[in-house]
Short mmCIF file of C-alpha atoms in Angstrom, two decimals:
data_model
loop_
_atom_site.label_atom_id
_atom_site.label_comp_id
_atom_site.label_asym_id
_atom_site.label_seq_id
_atom_site.Cartn_x
_atom_site.Cartn_y
_atom_site.Cartn_z
CA MET A 9 0.00 0.00 0.00
CA ALA A 10 1.40 3.34 -0.97
CA ASN A 11 2.26 5.83 1.71
CA SER A 12 -0.46 8.39 2.32
CA HIS A 13 -0.78 11.50 4.44
CA LEU A 14 -3.41 11.12 7.10
CA ARG A 15 -4.85 14.53 7.98
CA THR A 16 -5.07 15.14 11.68
CA SER A 17 -5.67 18.23 13.80
CA PRO A 18 -4.80 17.55 17.43
CA VAL A 19 -4.61 20.63 19.64
CA VAL A 20 -2.53 20.75 22.80
CA THR A 21 -3.20 23.74 25.06
CA PHE A 22 -1.10 24.93 27.98
CA ARG A 23 -3.40 27.26 29.85
CA ASN A 24 -2.14 30.81 30.47
CA GLN A 25 1.11 29.98 28.72
CA PHE A 26 0.96 29.00 25.08
CA SER A 27 -0.78 26.78 22.55
CA VAL A 28 0.51 24.55 19.76
CA SER A 29 -1.64 23.47 16.82
CA HIS A 30 -0.88 21.03 13.96
CA PHE A 31 -2.81 21.37 10.72
CA ASP A 32 -2.39 19.00 7.75
CA SER A 33 1.29 18.65 6.86
CA ASP A 34 2.34 22.02 8.27
CA ILE A 35 3.34 22.90 11.78
CA SER A 36 1.98 26.26 12.90
CA THR A 37 3.15 27.44 16.29
CA SER A 38 1.30 30.23 18.07
CA ILE A 39 2.44 31.60 21.41
CA SER A 40 -0.10 33.67 23.32
CA PHE A 41 0.69 35.18 26.71
CA SER A 42 -2.82 35.90 27.79
CA SER A 43 -3.32 34.67 31.36
CA GLN A 44 -6.54 36.20 32.66
CA LEU A 45 -5.89 39.67 31.30
CA PRO A 46 -7.83 40.24 28.09
CA GLY A 47 -5.94 42.45 25.72
CA PHE A 48 -2.47 41.57 27.02
CA SER A 49 -1.14 39.36 24.21
CA ILE A 50 1.78 38.76 21.95
CA SER A 51 1.89 36.26 19.06
CA LEU A 52 4.91 34.79 17.32
CA LYS A 53 4.39 32.48 14.32
CA GLN A 54 6.64 30.04 12.57
CA VAL A 55 5.69 27.75 9.71
CA GLN A 56 7.71 24.82 8.44
CA THR A 57 6.89 21.80 6.32
CA TYR A 58 6.60 18.35 7.86
CA ARG A 59 6.21 15.24 5.72
CA PRO A 60 5.65 11.94 7.52
CA SER A 61 7.50 8.97 6.01
CA ALA A 62 5.04 6.30 7.10
CA THR A 63 1.31 5.82 7.25
CA MET A 64 -0.14 6.92 10.60
CA LYS A 65 -1.98 4.15 12.41
CA PRO A 66 -5.54 4.54 13.68
CA THR A 67 -5.95 5.12 17.40
CA SER A 68 -6.22 2.10 19.67
CA HIS A 69 -9.26 1.35 21.81
CA PHE A 70 -7.27 2.47 24.87
CA GLU A 71 -7.05 5.99 23.48
CA GLU A 72 -10.81 6.15 23.12
CA LEU A 73 -11.27 6.09 26.89
CA LYS A 74 -11.95 9.52 28.34
CA VAL A 75 -9.66 10.71 31.11
CA ASP A 76 -11.16 12.39 34.16
CA THR A 77 -9.54 15.83 34.06
CA THR A 78 -11.41 17.35 36.99
CA LEU A 79 -9.31 19.21 39.54
CA SER A 80 -9.52 19.67 43.28
CA PRO A 81 -12.23 22.17 44.28
CA SER A 82 -9.61 23.99 46.32
CA VAL A 83 -7.41 24.45 43.27
CA ASN A 84 -10.35 25.50 41.11
CA ALA A 85 -11.19 28.20 43.65
CA VAL A 86 -7.69 29.72 43.43
CA LYS A 87 -6.93 32.54 41.00
CA PRO A 88 -3.49 32.82 39.39
CA SER A 89 -1.33 35.74 40.47
CA LYS A 90 -2.03 38.74 38.25
CA THR A 91 1.30 40.26 39.28
CA VAL A 92 3.13 37.22 37.95
CA ALA A 93 0.99 37.17 34.79
CA ILE A 94 1.69 40.81 33.92
CA THR A 95 5.38 40.44 34.70
CA ASP A 96 5.61 37.43 32.39
CA GLN A 97 3.71 39.25 29.62
CA ALA A 98 5.93 42.31 29.91
CA THR A 99 9.02 40.09 29.75
CA ALA A 100 7.68 38.41 26.62
CA LEU A 101 7.18 41.80 24.98
CA VAL A 102 10.74 42.84 25.86
CA GLN A 103 12.08 39.60 24.43
CA ALA A 104 10.12 40.34 21.25
CA GLY A 105 11.86 43.71 20.95
CA VAL A 106 9.18 45.95 22.48
CA PRO A 107 10.79 48.51 24.85
CA VAL A 108 8.47 47.95 27.79
CA ILE A 109 9.32 49.50 31.16
CA ARG A 110 8.54 46.85 33.75
CA LEU A 111 7.23 48.26 37.04
CA ALA A 112 5.01 45.34 38.02
CA ALA A 113 7.19 42.95 40.01
CA GLY A 114 8.29 43.64 43.57
CA GLU A 115 11.93 42.82 43.03
CA PRO A 116 14.83 45.11 44.04
CA ASP A 117 17.04 46.10 41.12
CA PHE A 118 20.14 45.90 43.31
CA ASP A 119 22.58 43.01 43.25
CA THR A 120 22.83 40.82 46.33
CA PRO A 121 25.49 42.43 48.59
CA SER A 122 28.91 40.96 47.78
CA LEU A 123 29.56 39.52 51.25
CA ILE A 124 26.33 37.53 51.02
CA ALA A 125 27.08 36.32 47.50
CA GLU A 126 30.60 35.27 48.52
CA ALA A 127 29.18 33.20 51.36
CA GLY A 128 27.05 31.30 48.87
CA ILE A 129 29.97 30.81 46.50
CA ASN A 130 32.18 29.55 49.32
CA ALA A 131 29.47 27.12 50.37
CA ILE A 132 29.62 25.56 46.91
CA ARG A 133 33.41 25.50 46.82
CA GLU A 134 33.56 23.87 50.25
CA GLY A 135 31.07 21.19 49.28
CA TYR A 136 28.27 22.49 51.49
CA THR A 137 25.70 21.19 49.00
CA ARG A 138 23.82 18.44 50.84
CA TYR A 139 20.45 18.31 52.58
CA THR A 140 20.12 20.32 55.75
CA PRO A 141 17.77 19.65 58.67
CA ASN A 142 14.18 20.13 57.59
CA ALA A 143 13.65 23.25 59.74
CA GLY A 144 16.93 24.80 58.64
CA THR A 145 20.50 24.68 59.87
CA LEU A 146 21.09 25.34 63.54
CA GLU A 147 23.55 28.05 62.52
CA LEU A 148 20.92 30.01 60.58
CA ARG A 149 18.12 29.48 63.10
CA SER A 150 20.43 30.69 65.86
CA ALA A 151 21.24 33.81 63.82
CA ILE A 152 17.52 34.41 63.23
CA SER A 153 16.77 33.93 66.94
CA HIS A 154 19.43 36.52 67.79
CA LYS A 155 18.14 38.94 65.17
CA LEU A 156 14.53 38.73 66.40
CA LYS A 157 15.56 39.40 69.98
CA GLU A 158 17.94 42.27 69.20
CA GLU A 159 15.98 44.03 66.47
CA ASN A 160 12.36 43.12 67.20
CA GLY A 161 12.22 42.54 70.93
CA ILE A 162 10.77 39.03 70.57
CA SER A 163 12.36 35.84 71.89
CA TYR A 164 12.19 32.51 70.06
CA SER A 165 14.25 29.39 70.64
CA THR A 166 15.75 27.68 67.61
CA ASP A 167 13.06 24.98 67.68
CA GLU A 168 10.41 27.69 67.32
CA ILE A 169 11.84 28.81 63.97
CA VAL A 170 11.33 27.11 60.60
CA VAL A 171 13.34 28.16 57.55
CA SER A 172 11.59 27.73 54.19
CA ASN A 173 12.06 28.36 50.50
CA GLY A 174 10.94 31.96 50.75
CA ALA A 175 8.54 33.85 53.02
CA LYS A 176 5.72 32.96 50.62
CA GLN A 177 6.07 29.28 51.50
CA SER A 178 6.26 30.18 55.19
CA ILE A 179 2.94 32.05 54.96
CA LEU A 180 1.17 29.24 53.14
CA GLN A 181 2.40 26.65 55.64
CA ALA A 182 1.22 28.84 58.52
CA VAL A 183 -2.25 29.22 56.99
CA LEU A 184 -2.49 25.48 56.34
CA ALA A 185 -1.30 24.70 59.86
CA VAL A 186 -3.88 26.74 61.79
CA CYS A 187 -6.98 26.95 59.56
CA SER A 188 -9.76 24.38 59.36
CA PRO A 189 -12.44 24.19 56.66
CA GLY A 190 -14.95 26.99 57.18
CA ASP A 191 -12.62 29.15 59.28
CA GLU A 192 -12.37 32.82 58.41
CA VAL A 193 -9.13 34.57 57.49
CA ILE A 194 -9.42 38.33 58.06
CA ILE A 195 -7.55 40.31 55.39
CA PRO A 196 -7.43 44.12 55.22
CA ALA A 197 -7.62 45.45 51.65
CA PRO A 198 -5.62 46.44 49.71
CA TYR A 199 -3.82 43.13 50.27
CA TRP A 200 -0.98 41.15 48.78
CA VAL A 201 -2.51 39.10 45.96
CA SER A 202 -1.69 35.71 47.52
CA TYR A 203 -3.38 36.08 50.93
CA PRO A 204 -6.97 35.29 49.85
CA GLU A 205 -5.84 32.45 47.61
CA MET A 206 -3.81 30.86 50.40
CA ALA A 207 -6.91 30.97 52.60
CA ARG A 208 -8.87 29.19 49.87
CA LEU A 209 -6.19 26.51 49.54
CA ALA A 210 -6.73 25.82 53.25
CA ASN A 211 -10.50 25.58 52.61
CA ALA A 212 -10.94 28.68 54.74
CA ASN A 213 -12.95 31.75 53.78
CA PRO A 214 -11.16 35.07 53.16
CA VAL A 215 -13.01 37.98 54.77
CA ILE A 216 -11.91 41.24 53.19
CA LEU A 217 -11.98 44.43 55.26
CA PRO A 218 -11.72 47.59 53.12
CA THR A 219 -9.52 50.51 54.13
CA LYS A 220 -9.42 54.08 52.82
CA LEU A 221 -6.75 56.08 51.04
CA SER A 222 -7.63 59.02 53.32
CA SER A 223 -6.59 56.83 56.28
CA ASN A 224 -3.36 55.73 54.56
CA PHE A 225 -4.94 52.34 53.88
CA LEU A 226 -4.68 51.36 57.56
CA LEU A 227 -7.21 49.03 59.18
CA ASP A 228 -9.92 50.71 61.24
CA PRO A 229 -10.16 48.86 64.59
CA GLU A 230 -13.92 49.48 64.73
CA ILE A 231 -14.42 47.76 61.38
CA LEU A 232 -12.30 44.85 62.59
CA LYS A 233 -14.36 44.58 65.76
CA SER A 234 -17.62 44.50 63.80
CA LYS A 235 -16.51 41.70 61.47
CA LEU A 236 -15.10 39.18 63.95
CA THR A 237 -17.13 36.03 64.63
CA GLU A 238 -16.61 32.68 66.29
CA LYS A 239 -15.27 31.46 62.93
CA SER A 240 -12.53 34.10 62.82
CA ARG A 241 -9.25 32.21 63.00
CA LEU A 242 -6.50 34.33 61.48
CA LEU A 243 -5.92 38.06 61.02
CA ILE A 244 -3.21 38.95 58.49
CA ILE A 245 -1.27 42.18 58.97
CA CYS A 246 1.45 43.29 56.56
CA SER A 247 3.58 46.22 57.71
CA PRO A 248 5.20 47.85 55.81
CA SER A 249 2.48 46.94 53.35
CA ASN A 250 2.47 45.46 49.91
CA PRO A 251 0.85 47.08 47.88
CA THR A 252 0.40 50.41 49.69
CA GLY A 253 3.70 51.01 51.51
CA SER A 254 1.70 51.89 54.63
CA VAL A 255 3.30 51.32 58.03
CA TYR A 256 1.19 50.53 61.09
CA PRO A 257 2.11 52.82 64.00
CA LYS A 258 2.54 51.10 67.36
CA GLN A 259 -0.53 52.78 68.89
CA LEU A 260 -2.80 51.41 66.15
CA LEU A 261 -1.34 47.93 66.55
CA GLU A 262 -2.03 48.15 70.28
CA GLU A 263 -5.68 48.99 69.56
CA ILE A 264 -5.90 45.99 67.25
CA ALA A 265 -4.23 43.78 69.89
CA ALA A 266 -6.82 44.83 72.47
CA ILE A 267 -9.56 43.56 70.13
CA VAL A 268 -7.70 40.34 69.32
CA LYS A 269 -7.44 39.53 73.04
CA LYS A 270 -11.22 39.25 73.30
CA HIS A 271 -11.38 36.40 70.76
CA PRO A 272 -9.81 33.17 72.06
CA ARG A 273 -9.57 31.48 68.64
CA LEU A 274 -8.12 34.46 66.80
CA LEU A 275 -4.45 34.34 65.79
CA VAL A 276 -2.39 36.96 63.95
CA LEU A 277 -0.06 36.37 61.04
CA SER A 278 2.38 39.29 60.96
CA ASP A 279 4.08 39.58 57.56
CA GLU A 280 7.23 41.65 58.20
CA ILE A 281 9.16 40.96 55.00
CA TYR A 282 9.59 44.72 54.29
CA GLU A 283 10.56 45.74 57.84
CA HIS A 284 13.99 47.14 56.89
CA ILE A 285 12.68 49.15 53.93
CA ILE A 286 11.13 51.92 55.98
CA TYR A 287 11.42 55.69 55.86
CA SER A 288 11.96 57.86 58.93
CA PRO A 289 10.09 59.00 60.97
CA ALA A 290 8.12 55.77 60.51
CA THR A 291 9.27 52.87 62.69
CA HIS A 292 8.56 49.16 62.62
CA THR A 293 6.81 47.30 65.45
CA SER A 294 6.60 43.50 65.51
CA PHE A 295 3.10 42.45 66.51
CA ALA A 296 4.42 39.64 68.70
CA SER A 297 6.25 42.20 70.86
CA LEU A 298 2.95 43.67 72.10
CA PRO A 299 1.69 42.53 75.54
CA GLY A 300 -0.15 39.21 75.33
CA MET A 301 0.42 38.79 71.58
CA TRP A 302 3.47 36.49 71.51
CA GLU A 303 1.29 33.43 72.14
CA ARG A 304 -1.07 34.39 69.31
CA THR A 305 1.33 35.58 66.64
CA LEU A 306 3.00 33.83 63.73
CA THR A 307 5.81 36.11 62.59
CA ILE A 308 6.90 35.85 58.96
CA ASN A 309 10.08 37.32 57.53
CA GLY A 310 12.76 36.58 54.97
CA PHE A 311 15.73 37.76 52.96
CA SER A 312 14.29 38.55 49.51
CA LYS A 313 13.40 42.23 49.78
CA ALA A 314 15.80 43.98 52.15
CA PHE A 315 18.86 41.93 51.18
CA ALA A 316 18.03 41.80 47.42
CA MET A 317 18.00 37.99 47.60
CA THR A 318 14.82 37.21 45.66
CA GLY A 319 16.35 34.35 43.69
CA TRP A 320 17.93 32.75 46.74
CA ARG A 321 14.45 31.74 48.00
CA LEU A 322 14.88 32.02 51.74
CA GLY A 323 12.32 32.94 54.38
CA TYR A 324 11.18 31.84 57.82
CA ILE A 325 8.42 31.69 60.39
CA ALA A 326 8.86 32.20 64.13
CA ALA A 327 5.99 31.09 66.35
CA PRO A 328 5.15 29.23 69.56
CA LYS A 329 6.39 25.66 69.30
CA HIS A 330 3.01 23.97 68.64
CA PHE A 331 2.55 26.22 65.59
CA SER A 332 6.13 26.09 64.31
CA SER A 333 6.19 22.29 64.74
CA ALA A 334 3.06 22.02 62.61
CA CYS A 335 4.69 24.13 59.90
CA ASN A 336 7.79 21.97 60.12
CA LYS A 337 5.67 18.84 59.68
CA ILE A 338 4.00 20.26 56.57
CA GLN A 339 7.37 21.21 55.12
CA SER A 340 8.75 17.73 55.77
CA GLN A 341 6.13 16.33 53.37
CA PHE A 342 6.29 19.25 50.97
CA THR A 343 9.73 20.58 50.02
CA SER A 344 11.95 19.54 52.94
CA GLY A 345 14.65 22.02 53.92
CA ALA A 346 15.71 25.14 52.06
CA SER A 347 18.85 25.28 49.93
CA SER A 348 22.01 24.68 51.94
CA ILE A 349 23.81 27.31 49.86
CA SER A 350 21.12 29.92 50.46
CA GLN A 351 21.19 29.24 54.18
CA LYS A 352 24.91 29.96 54.32
CA ALA A 353 24.20 33.21 52.49
CA GLY A 354 21.42 33.96 54.98
CA VAL A 355 23.84 33.65 57.88
CA ALA A 356 26.12 36.16 56.14
CA ALA A 357 23.18 38.52 55.57
CA LEU A 358 22.28 38.56 59.25
CA GLY A 359 25.94 39.16 60.02
CA LEU A 360 25.97 42.49 58.16
CA GLY A 361 24.87 44.33 61.30
CA TYR A 362 21.73 45.82 62.82
CA ALA A 363 18.97 46.13 60.18
CA GLY A 364 21.39 44.97 57.52
CA GLY A 365 24.07 47.55 58.16
CA GLU A 366 25.44 49.96 55.58
CA ALA A 367 24.65 47.77 52.57
CA ILE A 368 20.92 47.90 53.29
CA ALA A 369 21.01 51.56 54.31
CA ILE A 370 22.35 52.44 50.84
CA MET A 371 19.44 50.61 49.19
CA VAL A 372 16.84 52.21 51.46
CA LYS A 373 18.26 55.67 50.70
CA ALA A 374 17.86 55.00 46.98
CA PHE A 375 14.30 53.73 47.45
CA ARG A 376 13.43 56.86 49.40
CA GLU A 377 14.78 59.12 46.64
CA ARG A 378 12.70 57.22 44.09
CA ARG A 379 9.60 57.44 46.24
CA ASP A 380 10.04 61.19 46.68
CA TYR A 381 10.44 61.68 42.94
CA LEU A 382 7.33 59.66 42.08
CA VAL A 383 5.17 61.26 44.76
CA LYS A 384 6.12 64.73 43.52
CA SER A 385 5.57 63.76 39.88
CA PHE A 386 2.16 62.18 40.33
CA ARG A 387 0.94 65.00 42.53
CA GLU A 388 1.41 67.20 39.47
CA ILE A 389 -1.09 65.11 37.49
CA ASP A 390 -4.71 66.20 37.81
CA GLY A 391 -7.07 63.60 39.24
CA VAL A 392 -4.45 61.30 40.79
CA GLN A 393 -4.85 60.72 44.54
CA ILE A 394 -1.87 59.66 46.62
CA SER A 395 -1.21 58.13 50.01
CA GLU A 396 2.49 58.68 50.57
CA PRO A 397 4.11 55.34 51.41
CA GLN A 398 6.23 55.06 54.55
CA GLY A 399 7.91 51.80 53.64
CA ALA A 400 8.41 49.05 51.02
CA PHE A 401 8.88 50.17 47.39
CA TYR A 402 5.36 50.59 46.03
CA LEU A 403 2.99 53.43 45.22
CA PHE A 404 -0.71 52.60 45.25
CA LEU A 405 -2.32 55.47 43.34
CA ASP A 406 -6.00 56.24 42.82
CA PHE A 407 -6.55 56.75 39.07
CA SER A 408 -10.33 56.30 39.19
CA SER A 409 -10.95 59.84 37.90
CA TYR A 410 -9.80 58.56 34.50
CA TYR A 411 -12.44 55.82 34.39
CA GLY A 412 -15.09 56.61 31.83
CA THR A 413 -12.60 58.14 29.40
CA GLU A 414 -11.75 56.86 25.95
CA ALA A 415 -8.60 56.36 23.92
CA GLU A 416 -8.55 56.51 20.14
CA GLY A 417 -7.82 53.09 18.73
CA PHE A 418 -8.11 51.43 22.13
CA GLY A 419 -11.61 51.99 23.48
CA SER A 420 -13.02 52.79 26.89
CA ILE A 421 -11.16 52.97 30.18
CA LYS A 422 -13.58 51.28 32.55
CA ASP A 423 -11.48 50.12 35.49
CA SER A 424 -7.96 49.49 36.75
CA ASP A 425 -7.55 46.51 34.46
CA SER A 426 -8.40 48.39 31.26
CA LEU A 427 -6.26 51.36 32.31
CA CYS A 428 -3.26 49.09 32.86
CA ARG A 429 -3.86 47.44 29.48
CA TYR A 430 -4.00 50.89 27.89
CA LEU A 431 -0.77 52.00 29.57
CA LEU A 432 0.98 48.83 28.43
CA ASP A 433 -0.36 49.22 24.90
CA GLN A 434 0.15 52.97 24.45
CA ALA A 435 2.84 53.93 26.99
CA GLN A 436 4.63 50.58 27.07
CA VAL A 437 4.74 50.65 30.86
CA ALA A 438 3.75 47.50 32.79
CA LEU A 439 1.85 48.17 36.03
CA VAL A 440 -0.51 46.06 38.14
CA PRO A 441 -4.25 46.85 38.31
CA GLY A 442 -5.60 47.49 41.78
CA ASP A 443 -8.37 44.92 41.46
CA ALA A 444 -5.67 42.27 41.98
CA PHE A 445 -5.15 43.75 45.45
CA GLY A 446 -8.81 44.28 46.30
CA ASP A 447 -9.14 47.97 45.32
CA ASP A 448 -10.17 48.63 41.74
CA LYS A 449 -9.74 52.41 42.07
CA CYS A 450 -5.97 52.12 42.22
CA ILE A 451 -2.90 50.95 40.35
CA ARG A 452 0.31 49.64 41.92
CA ILE A 453 3.65 50.96 40.74
CA SER A 454 6.83 49.27 41.91
CA TYR A 455 9.73 51.67 42.20
CA ALA A 456 12.29 48.90 42.55
CA ALA A 457 13.89 50.29 39.39
CA SER A 458 16.50 52.93 38.68
CA LEU A 459 15.60 56.61 38.93
CA SER A 460 16.26 57.13 35.22
CA THR A 461 13.88 54.27 34.40
CA LEU A 462 11.21 55.78 36.63
CA GLN A 463 11.66 59.19 35.00
CA ALA A 464 11.11 57.67 31.57
CA ALA A 465 8.05 55.79 32.84
CA VAL A 466 6.47 58.92 34.31
CA GLU A 467 6.86 60.81 31.03
CA ARG A 468 5.23 57.95 29.11
CA ILE A 469 2.35 57.70 31.59
CA LYS A 470 1.72 61.46 31.54
CA LYS A 471 1.61 61.49 27.75
CA ALA A 472 -0.78 58.53 27.64
CA LEU A 473 -3.12 60.03 30.24
CA HIS A 474 -3.15 63.34 28.37
CA SER A 475 -4.47 61.50 25.30
CA LEU A 476 -7.55 60.23 27.13
CA THR A 477 -10.80 62.07 26.41
CA LYS A 478 -14.28 62.11 27.85
CA PRO A 479 -16.87 60.49 25.55
CA ALA A 480 -19.06 62.91 23.65
CA LEU A 481 -22.56 63.35 25.03
CA VAL A 482 -25.31 62.02 22.79
#
């Protein structure tokens, strides 16, 4: 029998990443970075000829059986990170030759301080490349224990500390450890995008408490008091905050602690990953240092932000032993211990001195200069409302006065999502819409980029906003 070409058209789809389609004897490859953001896309096409040398056989009866592709309800309830999606899309555009300014990701543009990097390099050279204890090396946990006592006024023994592959993992393990199905996780908004989704992964219910720009996006104790129930299990506080840069003053934390005391089941997860990136006169207070709160608090911290160690993936939780032991148990069945090399680098980081010493002070000074420039620049734009951040490296700006406008060749600006799509399309600046953080009026700008880059971004944004017009009345 002569060879023949059997026409087939299988389609393999990788959701939120790319798709590959085969048609007849050609291979047509289409890459679409779409995630859940309509309008954010880039396509690259290649066509080449493919000629099979043998007759394709018909499918067997085994291949006719349908596979159950249903997923866990918990996974189905989780939304992908919009911050990650936009960052990936912006990177794809840059790789395609589009000069996009990327201000979406929360990643310092500084190199890891040389003393920290050298510690990691030496660990490799000295063969320190094997598994470590699940909770982390005693050397690193001892350094963390010392740091928490000296800098934060909270005492934890080494067996009350668990080192993980980043603070993000530490937070998820803490949520899984203390939440039961149906419990409520109290989350002030704007919030870091992952908090509600982590609650859902634990089969708990996120309860979102709105805050106001006029109050610097700080939680109102009266609103907290009104929303607590017998199901309330965990209150998440992030100070300095992602995405707002707000810092909780000690007096406000004390008011919140007084409310927490009245609810026996209520615990507090204190996310302190940005504690060293703070601008005077603001000061950082660890929630566990407040009277009666040590027993209720799970303190999260790490090395990514202040020490510019994002790729090293190193974070930790400090909590009373019954909580930290539970996190350690989860980790033992999940990832096991963090990288031995990163842990050596972490010891070096904590050895730089109080609050990271001079190396971190230089970074914080640069962040403050960038913040000051952006605050001044956006205050000059009509309709933009600003809460000046006191820490971290984000601006969370209210652009809602531009909703209802139109852009020629683009369409209507309806919300934070469409405005960010417009700014990426027209200004070639990648930002994150506020709806990802629970406040659709705002947009988050990361100023973890050079001052010259920020200056170029501001000029592009101003020009794009100037082009927006109000629709004509009919």
